[in-house]
Each structure stands twice: as structure tokens, then as C-alpha cells.
Amino acid sequence: MIEVKNISKSFGKHTVLKNVSATFEKGKVNFIIGRSGSGKSVLTKCTVGLLEPDDGHVFFDGRNFTTMNRRQRKEIRKEIGMLFQGGALFDSMTVEENVKFPLKMFSDMDEEAMSSRVADCLTRVELDGHGDKYPGELSGGMQKRVGIARAISMNPKYLFCDEPNSGLDPQTAIVIDNLIVDITREYGMTTVVVSHDMNSVIEASDTIHFIHEGEIAFKGDNAEMMVSDSETLNDFIYASKLMRKLRDKSSK
Amino acid sequence: MYLSGVGIIFNIGRYTRFIATVMRKPDKWTIFRRQLIQEMTIIGTDSVGIVALLSVFMGAVMCLQTAHQISGWIPVYTIGFTVRQTMILEFSPTLIPVILAGKVGSNIASQLGTMRVTEQIDALEIMGVNSAGFLVLPKIIAGFICLPALVVMSMGLGLASGAGIALLTGVSSMADFEYGLQVDFVSYDVVYAIIKTTVFALIMTSVSAYHGYFTSGGALEVAKSSTKAVVYSVVIIMLTNLVLTKLLLT
Ligand SMILES: Nc1ncnc2c1ncn2[C@@H]1O[C@H](COP(=O)(O)OP(=O)(O)OP(=O)(O)O)[C@@H](O)[C@H]1O
Ligand SMILES: [Mg+2]
């Protein structure tokens, strides 16, 4: 479980997060949703320490990450896997080397154990046989999947995915969503997914945090979200014609 | 921002912290060793051609220019003497690093800048890797090792090509040229040159890495960082050259 308590973050005069608190539960896929520029990526980056929050604390299973020194943070970092918005694969390395990289840096596995672990991870994301390719030779969806494989190679306790399916077609997007749900259940991870794609939210979310103007405007699950009377949330959910049609149909 | 008072202090502070982070013990020595060899290839081996070419031409031109300027009572051995002094004191130890700042520095800055804007540096950090150390330390050490070697090679080639052109064009006899090379030779000059080179190597690699590492934005900013890397490396090398020459030679 990850607890974010009263996080605030500004860049110069521009306040992005105002006193944000959230709880991300173990074994569940926890969504952070909100409009573009609402601070979703900033919140995830503050949570994992890529940005220092101006105020507030983050607890990983009760361990206060914010007050830790460099060495203690490093230990927690080894328990975190992260899929970045743009994939962030190392483009000087092949797919296989990308996935193997964290193992090489931090595990005591021998070469053989590492290779089999890498093969397992690549199978998990349905990319066997692509190990020798370079990231530049892959499609966007394949890069995302390699990103997931790399994120789970160290068996993380915590998985962060920043817009795992932006830029993907709906079918591929759902494959990725299901993959995230499956590995979360399988390994009992605490998973945090940032998204503004309502399809994904409905498909994959266990809990939902909606950020609006730097504040958490709604917390709850799928069913609660659909019947929420928060105006900003409804504007967000029903921005698309498709969603409005669905709503009208179900209310009839 | 860069040239305002606050900007300079901010950058010096951030640079100092950056170097402190870079100098931490690597996470894994086996990986560090492999990266070091890779960087030595990029910074060293891949620069041999350009350094050799420039040095050969520089030695030859120095020889001809000096020959053109001496007449009457100035002895012919001045040619060999001038070629030696220029190559050893200035051309090899200062201009070679300046030229490499253009070639290697822009390469370092654009590589790190791209890694920054595509979140590859964040990806390293999140794994628990000291990204600054991991990416930059091998480059700095490679510069430390390769630049003095390149500079010594440059000196040798410059002198040899000076001698060659002197004989070919007949402006000086081999005996005169050789006498010029040896007259009043102080071996400390070479030590001075090597000291300068190592300092310039540190400046070139670290200043370029600094600009690349702290890029923010997109492709346009990567290009800007790479320009800044070269400009600042060259300016700082020149300023340091002045200071070091004053300190070490007078
Ligand atoms: N490093 C930074 N420096 C200054 N401002 C920043 C920085 N990172 C983010 N911001 C600002 O913070 C705000 C929130 O950005 P963030 O990236 O969190 O948005 P987001 O919700 O992830 O949007 P998207 O869905 O488009 O990814 C934006 O206004 C952005 O300009
Ligand atoms: Mg974002």
C-alpha cells in the first residue's frame, strides 16, 4: 500500500498540486485520472521521488519515503517498477538488454538465470522473439510492452504506469490494460495507473482518484464514479459523445 | 539567465553538486569497466584521425610561416625551435582540447540531453541507479586517459611534419631543425602541457555533460544544450588556459 499525505508542489509561482492525499491499495489497480496538465504526472513523480514535493509525505507500506536518505531510498527504488509516458527505453540497448539491465545492476543472478528471467518477462508481454531488436525498430505499442517487461523484471512490489496506452489503438490499449490488471493480481502488486482514457478506467480500474486543478476532486471506484454528482468529474467522464450515449442509454 | 549574477552562482552551485554525484562509487564495477572502454573508443580512438590530420598540417604550417618571417641575422634553427614551442606549449595542449570540445562535447551533450527529455534518465533513477554517475563518470575518466595520449601524439606528429616539410622545401637543413628542437629545451614544458590537457579534459567532458544532463523540454532544447556545451567548454578552457599559464609558467 502506498499512502500519499498532503503533498503540495509548485513550479515557481505555478502551483500544480495543492495538499493532495491519496491511498493506493495493494493487489489493486489504482487509477489517477484528470485532464491534460492537471498534475497527474507530477503527482506520480512526487510519489516516487523523481520530483521533491514542497510539502507532505509519502509512505510505502508505512515507510516514510520523504524523510529517507539516499541509501534508504535506493532500497525502496529497487521495489518500484515504472512505465514512463514515452516508454523511456534505453535506445542504445536491445529489447533484451533493456529488460536485463535492472537485473545486471542490482541482482546477484548468474547470466543463465537472468536470461531465463528476461525470457519470462518478454513472454508475459507477448514479445518472444523480439529480444534482439532495438527500441527504434518497434511500434509504439511494442515499446510500451517492453517498458512493462522492464518494469516487472525485478519483481517489483509497486508498479507505476504513466499513460500506458496513450497513442495506441483501442484493441492494443485493452491488451495492455488487461496485462496490467493480470500482473497486478498475479504478483499482488500495488499498481498506480495514470490515464485520461475513459475506456481504460472502465476496463481496468479498482480505485479512482480524479485530479482537478491540483486537488483530488473525487475518490472511489468505478460504480461510484458513474453515479457521482461532481460536476467537474461528470464533465470529464462524459466529454465524449460515446460516453454520453452510454449514459443516456443506461438511464432509460 | 546564464550570464546574470544569480545565474552564474546557480550554475556553479548545481555544477558542483553534479560533479559530487558523478564522483560517487559506481554501482557495479564490471558494468563501469565496459562503459569505460566504450567511451574511450568514442573519445579516444575515434578522434585519432582528426587530431593527426590537424597536427600534421599545423606542424607544417608553423614551419613554413617561421621560415617566411626569419631573415638576415635570425638563425635558421629558429624554425625548429618555434615549431617545438608552439606545438608543445599551445597548439597540442590547448587547441586540440578546444577542437575536441566541438566534436566530443556536442556528442556528450546531445546524448545526455536526449536521454533526459525521453525520460531515460528518470528511468535509471527509478531503478535506483545513480544516473549522473552511471552516465558521466566513464566519460570523464575516458577523457582523462585519452586526451593526454592524443596530445602527446599530436606533439610528435607536429614536430615530425615540421621537420618533413622543412626538408622537402629546403627552408632548413635537418641539422638546423634538430638543433632548434633541442636548444634550450626544458622538459617541464611537456609536464606543463600534460597538466593543462588533463584539466581541459575534465572541463570539456564535465561541462558538456552538465549541459546535456540538465536539459529540459524537447528536441529544440537538446540542440540548444549541445551548442551551449561547446561554447561554454571552449570559453572556460580559454579562461583556465590563461590562469594555468600564469600559475605554471611564471
Ligand atoms: N518540470 C516542470 N517544470 C515546470 N512546470 C512543470 C514541470 N512539470 C510539469 N509542470 C507543469 O505542471 C502541470 C502539470 O503537468 P503534468 O505533466 O503533471 O500534467 P498531466 O496531468 O500528466 O498531463 P498529461 O495528461 O498531458 O500528461 C503542467 O501545467 C506543467 O506545465
Ligand atoms: Mg502526464
Coordinates of C-alpha atoms and ligand atoms in Angstrom, one line a residue:
Chain A
M1 CA 0.0 0.0 0.0
I2 CA 1.2 3.5 -0.8
E3 CA -0.1 6.5 1.1
V4 CA 0.4 10.0 -0.2
K5 CA -0.3 12.6 2.6
N6 CA -0.8 16.3 2.0
I7 CA 1.5 16.7 -1.0
S8 CA 1.9 20.1 -2.4
K9 CA 4.1 21.1 -5.3
S10 CA 4.7 24.3 -7.2
F11 CA 7.0 25.3 -10.0
G12 CA 7.9 28.9 -9.4
K13 CA 4.5 30.7 -9.0
H14 CA 2.6 28.0 -10.7
T15 CA 1.0 25.7 -8.1
V16 CA 0.4 22.2 -9.6
L17 CA -0.6 20.1 -6.5
K18 CA -2.5 21.5 -3.5
N19 CA -2.5 19.4 -0.4
V20 CA -3.1 16.1 -2.2
S21 CA -3.8 12.9 -0.3
A22 CA -4.4 9.5 -1.8
T23 CA -4.2 5.8 -0.8
F24 CA -3.1 3.3 -3.4
E25 CA -4.1 -0.2 -2.3
K26 CA -2.1 -3.5 -2.6
G27 CA -3.2 -6.0 -5.2
K28 CA -5.4 -3.4 -6.9
V29 CA -5.1 -1.2 -10.0
N30 CA -5.3 2.4 -8.7
F31 CA -6.1 5.0 -11.3
I32 CA -5.2 8.7 -11.2
I33 CA -7.4 10.4 -13.8
G34 CA -7.7 14.0 -14.8
R35 CA -7.4 16.4 -17.7
S36 CA -4.1 17.0 -19.5
G37 CA -2.0 19.3 -17.4
S38 CA -3.9 18.7 -14.2
G39 CA -0.8 17.3 -12.5
K40 CA -1.1 13.5 -12.8
S41 CA 2.5 13.0 -13.9
V42 CA 3.7 15.5 -11.3
L43 CA 1.8 13.6 -8.6
T44 CA 3.4 10.2 -9.7
K45 CA 6.8 11.8 -9.9
C46 CA 6.5 13.3 -6.4
T47 CA 5.3 9.9 -5.1
V48 CA 8.4 8.0 -6.4
G49 CA 10.8 10.9 -5.6
L50 CA 11.7 12.0 -9.1
L51 CA 10.4 15.3 -8.0
E52 CA 10.7 16.6 -4.4
P53 CA 7.3 17.7 -3.1
D54 CA 7.3 21.1 -1.4
D55 CA 5.3 19.7 1.4
G56 CA 3.7 16.4 2.6
H57 CA 4.9 12.8 2.9
V58 CA 4.8 9.5 1.0
F59 CA 4.6 6.2 2.8
F60 CA 5.5 2.9 1.1
D61 CA 3.9 0.2 3.3
G62 CA 4.3 2.5 6.3
R63 CA 7.9 3.5 5.4
N64 CA 8.2 7.3 5.1
F65 CA 10.0 7.8 1.8
T66 CA 10.1 11.5 2.1
T67 CA 12.4 11.6 5.1
M68 CA 14.7 8.8 3.9
N69 CA 18.4 9.4 2.9
R70 CA 19.8 8.4 -0.4
R71 CA 20.8 4.9 0.5
Q72 CA 17.4 4.0 2.1
R73 CA 15.6 5.5 -0.9
K74 CA 17.7 3.3 -3.2
E75 CA 16.4 0.2 -1.4
I76 CA 12.8 1.3 -1.9
R77 CA 13.5 2.2 -5.6
K78 CA 14.5 -1.4 -6.2
E79 CA 11.0 -2.4 -5.2
I80 CA 9.5 0.0 -7.7
G81 CA 8.8 -0.6 -11.4
M82 CA 7.8 2.3 -13.6
L83 CA 6.4 2.5 -17.1
F84 CA 7.0 6.1 -18.4
Q85 CA 4.7 8.1 -20.6
G86 CA 7.1 7.9 -23.6
G87 CA 8.4 4.3 -22.8
A88 CA 11.8 5.7 -21.9
L89 CA 13.6 2.6 -23.2
F90 CA 17.4 2.8 -23.4
D91 CA 17.8 3.3 -27.1
S92 CA 21.4 2.2 -27.2
M93 CA 20.3 -1.3 -25.9
T94 CA 18.3 -4.1 -27.5
V95 CA 15.0 -5.1 -26.1
E96 CA 16.6 -8.0 -24.2
E97 CA 19.4 -5.8 -22.8
N98 CA 16.7 -3.3 -21.7
V99 CA 14.8 -5.8 -19.7
K100 CA 18.0 -7.4 -18.3
F101 CA 19.5 -4.0 -17.3
P102 CA 18.0 -3.8 -13.8
L103 CA 18.9 -7.4 -13.1
K104 CA 22.5 -6.8 -14.1
M105 CA 22.8 -3.7 -12.0
F106 CA 21.1 -5.0 -8.8
S107 CA 20.6 -8.8 -8.7
D108 CA 23.0 -11.5 -7.9
M109 CA 21.7 -13.8 -10.6
D110 CA 24.1 -15.5 -12.9
E111 CA 23.9 -15.0 -16.6
E112 CA 21.7 -18.0 -17.2
A113 CA 19.1 -17.1 -14.5
M114 CA 19.0 -13.5 -15.9
S115 CA 18.4 -14.7 -19.4
S116 CA 15.6 -17.0 -18.3
R117 CA 14.0 -14.2 -16.2
V118 CA 14.2 -11.9 -19.3
A119 CA 12.6 -14.6 -21.5
D120 CA 9.8 -15.0 -18.9
C121 CA 9.1 -11.2 -18.8
L122 CA 9.1 -11.0 -22.6
T123 CA 6.7 -13.9 -22.9
R124 CA 4.5 -12.2 -20.3
V125 CA 4.1 -9.2 -22.6
E126 CA 3.9 -11.4 -25.7
L127 CA 7.1 -10.3 -27.2
D128 CA 9.1 -13.5 -27.5
G129 CA 11.4 -13.4 -30.5
H130 CA 11.8 -9.7 -30.4
G131 CA 14.7 -9.6 -27.9
D132 CA 17.3 -8.7 -30.5
K133 CA 15.6 -5.6 -31.8
Y134 CA 16.4 -2.1 -30.9
P135 CA 13.6 0.2 -29.5
G136 CA 13.8 2.3 -32.7
E137 CA 12.7 -0.8 -34.6
L138 CA 9.5 -1.3 -32.6
S139 CA 6.0 0.1 -32.8
G140 CA 4.6 2.3 -30.1
G141 CA 2.6 -0.5 -28.5
M142 CA 5.5 -2.9 -28.6
Q143 CA 7.7 -0.2 -26.9
K144 CA 5.1 0.1 -24.1
R145 CA 5.1 -3.6 -23.6
V146 CA 8.9 -3.7 -23.4
G147 CA 8.6 -0.9 -20.9
I148 CA 6.3 -3.1 -18.8
A149 CA 8.6 -6.1 -19.1
R150 CA 11.5 -4.0 -17.9
A151 CA 9.4 -2.6 -15.1
I152 CA 8.4 -6.0 -13.8
S153 CA 11.8 -7.7 -14.3
M154 CA 12.9 -7.1 -10.7
N155 CA 9.5 -8.4 -9.3
P156 CA 8.5 -5.0 -8.0
K157 CA 6.1 -4.5 -5.1
Y158 CA 4.9 -1.2 -6.6
L159 CA 4.2 -0.6 -10.3
F160 CA 3.6 2.9 -11.7
C161 CA 2.3 3.3 -15.3
D162 CA 2.1 6.8 -16.7
E163 CA -0.5 6.7 -19.6
P164 CA 0.3 3.1 -20.5
N165 CA -2.0 3.2 -23.6
S166 CA -1.8 6.7 -24.9
G167 CA -1.2 6.7 -28.6
L168 CA -2.4 3.1 -29.1
D169 CA -5.4 1.8 -30.9
P170 CA -8.4 0.7 -28.7
Q171 CA -7.7 -3.0 -29.2
T172 CA -4.0 -2.8 -28.3
A173 CA -4.9 -0.4 -25.4
I174 CA -7.1 -3.1 -24.0
V175 CA -4.5 -5.8 -24.3
I176 CA -2.1 -3.5 -22.3
D177 CA -4.8 -2.7 -19.7
N178 CA -5.5 -6.4 -19.2
L179 CA -1.9 -7.1 -18.9
I180 CA -1.5 -4.6 -16.1
V181 CA -4.5 -6.0 -14.3
D182 CA -3.2 -9.6 -14.7
I183 CA 0.2 -8.9 -13.4
T184 CA -1.1 -6.8 -10.5
R185 CA -3.3 -9.7 -9.4
E186 CA -0.6 -12.3 -10.1
Y187 CA 2.2 -10.7 -8.1
G188 CA -0.1 -8.8 -5.6
M189 CA 1.5 -5.5 -6.6
T190 CA 0.3 -2.1 -5.6
T191 CA -0.3 -0.6 -9.1
V192 CA -0.8 3.0 -9.9
V193 CA -2.0 3.9 -13.4
V194 CA -2.2 7.5 -14.7
S195 CA -4.7 7.9 -17.5
H196 CA -7.2 10.2 -19.2
D197 CA -8.7 7.4 -21.2
M198 CA -12.2 6.6 -20.0
N199 CA -12.1 3.2 -21.8
S200 CA -9.1 2.1 -19.6
V201 CA -10.7 3.5 -16.5
I202 CA -13.8 1.4 -17.0
E203 CA -11.8 -1.6 -18.2
A204 CA -9.1 -1.8 -15.6
S205 CA -9.7 0.4 -12.5
D206 CA -10.2 -0.9 -9.0
T207 CA -9.9 2.6 -7.4
I208 CA -10.0 6.0 -9.0
H209 CA -8.6 9.4 -7.9
F210 CA -9.7 12.3 -10.0
I211 CA -7.5 15.3 -10.0
H212 CA -8.9 18.7 -10.9
E213 CA -6.9 22.0 -10.6
G214 CA -4.3 20.4 -8.3
E215 CA -6.8 18.9 -5.9
I216 CA -8.4 15.4 -5.6
A217 CA -11.9 16.1 -6.6
F218 CA -13.2 12.6 -6.4
K219 CA -12.1 9.2 -4.8
G220 CA -14.0 6.0 -5.3
D221 CA -14.5 3.0 -7.5
N222 CA -15.9 2.6 -11.0
A223 CA -19.6 2.3 -9.9
E224 CA -19.3 5.3 -7.6
M225 CA -17.7 7.3 -10.3
M226 CA -20.5 6.7 -12.7
V227 CA -23.1 8.0 -10.3
S228 CA -21.1 10.8 -8.8
D229 CA -22.7 14.2 -8.8
S230 CA -19.4 16.1 -9.0
E231 CA -19.9 18.4 -11.9
T232 CA -16.2 18.6 -12.9
L233 CA -15.9 14.8 -12.8
N234 CA -19.0 14.4 -14.9
D235 CA -17.7 16.9 -17.4
F236 CA -14.6 14.8 -17.6
I237 CA -16.3 11.4 -17.9
Y238 CA -18.9 12.5 -20.4
A239 CA -16.7 14.6 -22.6
S240 CA -17.0 12.1 -25.4
K241 CA -20.2 11.5 -27.4
L242 CA -19.8 7.8 -26.9
M243 CA -19.9 8.1 -23.1
R244 CA -22.9 10.4 -23.3
K245 CA -24.7 7.9 -25.4
L246 CA -23.9 5.2 -22.9
R247 CA -25.2 7.3 -20.1
D248 CA -28.4 8.1 -21.9
K249 CA -29.0 4.5 -22.7
S250 CA -28.5 3.3 -19.2
S251 CA -30.7 6.0 -17.7
K252 CA -33.6 5.0 -19.9
Chain B
M1 CA 19.7 33.7 -17.0
Y2 CA 23.1 32.2 -17.7
L3 CA 25.1 35.4 -17.6
S4 CA 23.3 37.2 -14.8
G5 CA 24.9 37.2 -11.4
V6 CA 22.3 34.9 -9.9
G7 CA 22.5 32.6 -13.0
I8 CA 26.3 32.2 -12.7
I9 CA 26.1 31.4 -8.9
F10 CA 23.2 29.0 -9.5
N11 CA 25.1 27.1 -12.3
I12 CA 28.3 26.9 -10.3
G13 CA 26.4 25.5 -7.3
R14 CA 24.5 23.0 -9.4
Y15 CA 27.6 22.0 -11.3
T16 CA 29.5 21.4 -8.0
R17 CA 26.7 19.2 -6.7
F18 CA 26.5 17.4 -10.1
I19 CA 30.2 16.6 -10.0
A20 CA 29.9 15.4 -6.4
T21 CA 27.2 13.0 -7.5
V22 CA 29.2 11.9 -10.6
M23 CA 32.2 11.1 -8.5
R24 CA 30.4 8.5 -6.2
K25 CA 31.5 4.9 -6.3
P26 CA 29.9 3.1 -9.3
D27 CA 27.1 0.6 -8.5
K28 CA 28.8 -2.2 -10.5
W29 CA 32.4 -2.2 -11.5
T30 CA 32.0 -4.8 -14.3
I31 CA 29.5 -2.6 -16.0
F32 CA 31.6 0.5 -15.4
R33 CA 34.6 -1.1 -17.0
R34 CA 32.7 -2.0 -20.1
Q35 CA 31.3 1.5 -20.4
L36 CA 34.8 3.0 -19.9
I37 CA 36.1 1.0 -22.8
Q38 CA 33.2 2.2 -24.9
E39 CA 33.8 5.8 -24.0
M40 CA 37.5 5.5 -24.6
T41 CA 36.7 4.3 -28.1
I42 CA 34.4 7.3 -28.7
I43 CA 36.6 10.0 -27.1
G44 CA 40.0 8.5 -27.9
T45 CA 40.1 6.1 -30.8
D46 CA 37.5 7.9 -32.9
S47 CA 39.4 11.2 -32.5
V48 CA 42.8 9.9 -33.6
G49 CA 42.2 10.7 -37.3
I50 CA 41.1 14.3 -36.8
V51 CA 43.9 15.0 -34.2
A52 CA 46.5 13.5 -36.5
L53 CA 45.3 15.5 -39.5
L54 CA 45.3 18.8 -37.7
S55 CA 48.7 18.2 -36.0
V56 CA 50.4 17.3 -39.3
F57 CA 49.1 20.4 -41.0
M58 CA 49.8 22.7 -38.0
G59 CA 53.4 21.5 -37.7
A60 CA 53.9 22.0 -41.5
V61 CA 52.3 25.5 -41.5
M62 CA 54.2 26.6 -38.4
C63 CA 57.4 25.6 -40.1
L64 CA 56.7 27.5 -43.3
Q65 CA 55.5 30.6 -41.6
T66 CA 58.5 30.8 -39.4
A67 CA 60.8 30.3 -42.3
H68 CA 59.0 33.1 -44.1
Q69 CA 59.5 35.5 -41.2
I70 CA 63.2 34.9 -40.5
S71 CA 65.8 36.6 -42.4
G72 CA 69.2 38.2 -42.0
W73 CA 70.7 37.7 -38.6
I74 CA 68.0 35.4 -37.2
P75 CA 69.5 31.9 -37.2
V76 CA 67.8 29.1 -39.2
Y77 CA 67.4 26.9 -36.2
T78 CA 64.7 29.3 -35.0
I79 CA 62.4 27.3 -37.3
G80 CA 62.7 24.0 -35.4
F81 CA 62.6 26.0 -32.1
T82 CA 59.4 27.8 -33.0
V83 CA 57.6 24.7 -34.2
R84 CA 58.6 22.9 -31.0
Q85 CA 57.5 25.7 -28.7
T86 CA 54.1 26.3 -30.5
M87 CA 53.2 22.7 -30.7
I88 CA 54.2 21.7 -27.1
L89 CA 53.1 24.9 -25.3
E90 CA 49.9 25.9 -27.1
F91 CA 48.7 24.0 -30.1
S92 CA 48.6 20.5 -28.8
P93 CA 47.6 21.1 -25.2
T94 CA 45.0 23.9 -25.8
L95 CA 43.7 23.8 -29.3
I96 CA 43.3 20.0 -29.5
P97 CA 41.0 20.0 -26.5
V98 CA 39.2 23.0 -27.9
I99 CA 38.6 21.2 -31.2
L100 CA 37.6 18.0 -29.4
A101 CA 35.1 20.1 -27.3
G102 CA 33.4 20.7 -30.6
K103 CA 33.4 17.0 -31.6
V104 CA 33.1 15.1 -28.3
G105 CA 31.4 17.8 -26.3
S106 CA 28.4 18.2 -28.6
N107 CA 28.1 14.5 -28.8
I108 CA 28.1 14.1 -25.0
A109 CA 25.6 16.9 -24.5
S110 CA 23.2 15.7 -27.2
Q111 CA 23.3 12.1 -26.0
L112 CA 22.5 13.1 -22.4
G113 CA 20.0 15.7 -23.4
T114 CA 18.1 13.2 -25.5
M115 CA 18.2 10.7 -22.6
R116 CA 16.8 13.5 -20.3
V117 CA 13.9 14.6 -22.5
T118 CA 12.9 11.0 -23.3
E119 CA 12.8 10.2 -19.6
Q120 CA 15.6 7.6 -19.9
I121 CA 17.5 9.4 -17.1
D122 CA 14.3 9.2 -14.9
A123 CA 14.1 5.5 -15.8
L124 CA 17.6 5.0 -14.4
E125 CA 16.9 6.9 -11.3
I126 CA 13.7 5.0 -10.6
M127 CA 15.7 1.7 -10.8
G128 CA 17.9 3.1 -8.1
V129 CA 20.8 3.8 -10.4
N130 CA 22.9 7.0 -9.7
S131 CA 22.2 8.3 -13.3
A132 CA 24.7 11.1 -13.2
G133 CA 27.5 8.8 -12.1
F134 CA 26.5 6.0 -14.3
L135 CA 26.4 8.1 -17.5
V136 CA 29.0 10.7 -16.8
L137 CA 31.9 9.1 -14.8
P138 CA 33.0 6.8 -17.6
K139 CA 33.2 9.8 -20.0
I140 CA 35.2 11.9 -17.6
I141 CA 37.7 9.1 -16.8
A142 CA 37.9 8.3 -20.6
G143 CA 38.7 11.9 -21.3
F144 CA 41.4 11.9 -18.5
I145 CA 43.1 8.9 -20.1
C146 CA 42.6 9.7 -23.8
L147 CA 43.3 13.4 -24.1
P148 CA 46.9 13.4 -22.8
A149 CA 47.6 10.5 -25.1
L150 CA 46.1 12.3 -28.0
V151 CA 48.0 15.4 -27.1
V152 CA 51.4 13.6 -26.9
M153 CA 50.6 12.1 -30.3
S154 CA 49.8 15.5 -31.7
M155 CA 53.1 16.9 -30.4
G156 CA 55.0 14.1 -32.0
L157 CA 53.2 14.4 -35.3
G158 CA 53.5 18.1 -35.4
L159 CA 57.3 18.1 -34.9
A160 CA 57.7 15.3 -37.4
S161 CA 55.7 17.0 -40.1
G162 CA 57.5 20.3 -39.4
A163 CA 60.8 18.5 -40.0
G164 CA 59.4 16.8 -43.0
I165 CA 58.2 20.0 -44.7
A166 CA 61.5 21.8 -43.8
L167 CA 63.5 19.1 -45.6
L168 CA 61.0 18.9 -48.5
T169 CA 61.0 22.6 -49.2
G170 CA 64.6 23.1 -48.2
V171 CA 64.0 26.0 -45.8
S172 CA 66.1 24.4 -43.2
S173 CA 68.6 21.5 -43.0
M174 CA 67.9 18.6 -40.8
A175 CA 70.8 19.5 -38.6
D176 CA 69.5 23.1 -38.1
F177 CA 66.0 21.8 -37.4
E178 CA 67.2 19.3 -35.0
Y179 CA 69.3 21.8 -33.2
G180 CA 66.3 24.1 -33.0
L181 CA 64.2 21.3 -31.5
Q182 CA 66.8 20.7 -28.8
V183 CA 68.0 24.2 -28.0
D184 CA 67.0 25.5 -24.5
F185 CA 64.6 22.6 -24.1
V186 CA 63.0 22.4 -20.7
S187 CA 61.3 19.1 -20.1
Y188 CA 59.0 20.9 -17.6
D189 CA 57.2 22.4 -20.7
V190 CA 55.9 18.9 -21.5
V191 CA 54.8 18.3 -17.9
Y192 CA 53.1 21.7 -18.1
A193 CA 51.3 20.7 -21.3
I194 CA 50.1 17.4 -19.9
I195 CA 48.8 19.1 -16.7
K196 CA 46.9 21.6 -18.9
T197 CA 45.5 18.9 -21.0
T198 CA 44.1 16.9 -18.1
V199 CA 42.5 20.0 -16.7
F200 CA 41.0 20.8 -20.1
A201 CA 39.8 17.2 -20.5
L202 CA 37.9 17.5 -17.2
I203 CA 36.4 20.8 -18.3
M204 CA 35.4 19.5 -21.7
T205 CA 33.7 16.3 -20.6
S206 CA 32.1 17.6 -17.4
V207 CA 30.8 20.9 -18.7
S208 CA 29.3 19.2 -21.8
A209 CA 27.8 16.5 -19.6
Y210 CA 26.4 19.2 -17.3
H211 CA 24.6 20.9 -20.1
G212 CA 23.2 17.7 -21.5
Y213 CA 22.1 16.3 -18.2
F214 CA 20.1 19.4 -17.2
T215 CA 18.3 19.8 -20.5
S216 CA 14.6 20.2 -20.1
G217 CA 12.0 20.3 -22.9
G218 CA 12.3 18.7 -26.2
A219 CA 14.4 18.3 -29.3
L220 CA 14.9 22.0 -29.7
E221 CA 16.4 22.3 -26.2
V222 CA 18.6 19.3 -26.9
A223 CA 20.1 21.2 -29.8
K224 CA 20.5 24.3 -27.6
S225 CA 22.2 22.3 -24.9
S226 CA 24.6 20.9 -27.3
T227 CA 25.5 24.4 -28.6
K228 CA 25.9 25.7 -25.1
A229 CA 28.0 22.7 -24.2
V230 CA 30.6 23.6 -26.9
V231 CA 30.5 27.4 -26.3
Y232 CA 30.9 27.1 -22.5
S233 CA 33.5 24.4 -22.7
V234 CA 35.6 26.5 -25.1
V235 CA 35.2 29.7 -23.1
I236 CA 36.1 28.0 -19.8
I237 CA 39.0 26.2 -21.4
M238 CA 40.4 29.5 -22.7
L239 CA 39.9 31.3 -19.3
T240 CA 41.6 28.4 -17.5
N241 CA 44.4 28.4 -20.0
L242 CA 45.2 32.0 -19.1
V243 CA 45.1 31.2 -15.4
L244 CA 47.2 28.0 -15.7
T245 CA 49.8 29.6 -17.9
K246 CA 50.2 32.4 -15.4
L247 CA 50.4 29.9 -12.5
L248 CA 52.6 27.3 -14.1
L249 CA 54.9 29.2 -16.3
T250 CA 55.7 32.4 -14.5
Ligands
LIG1 N1 9.4 20.2 -14.6 C1 8.4 21.1 -14.6 N2 8.7 22.4 -14.5 C2 7.7 23.3 -14.6 N3 6.4 23.0 -14.7 C3 6.1 21.7 -14.8 C4 7.1 20.7 -14.8 N4 6.5 19.5 -14.9 C5 5.2 19.8 -15.0 N5 4.9 21.1 -15.0 C6 3.6 21.7 -15.0 O1 2.7 21.1 -14.2 C7 1.5 21.0 -14.7 C8 1.0 19.5 -14.7 O2 1.8 18.7 -15.5 P1 1.7 17.2 -15.6 O3 2.8 16.7 -16.5 O4 1.6 16.6 -14.3 O5 0.3 17.0 -16.4 P2 -0.5 15.7 -16.7 O6 -1.7 15.7 -15.8 O7 0.4 14.5 -16.5 O8 -0.9 15.9 -18.2 P3 -0.9 14.9 -19.4 O9 -2.1 14.1 -19.3 O10 -0.9 15.8 -20.6 O11 0.4 14.0 -19.3 C9 1.5 21.5 -16.2 O12 1.0 22.8 -16.1 C10 3.0 21.6 -16.4 O13 3.3 22.7 -17.2
MG2 MG 1.4 13.2 -17.8

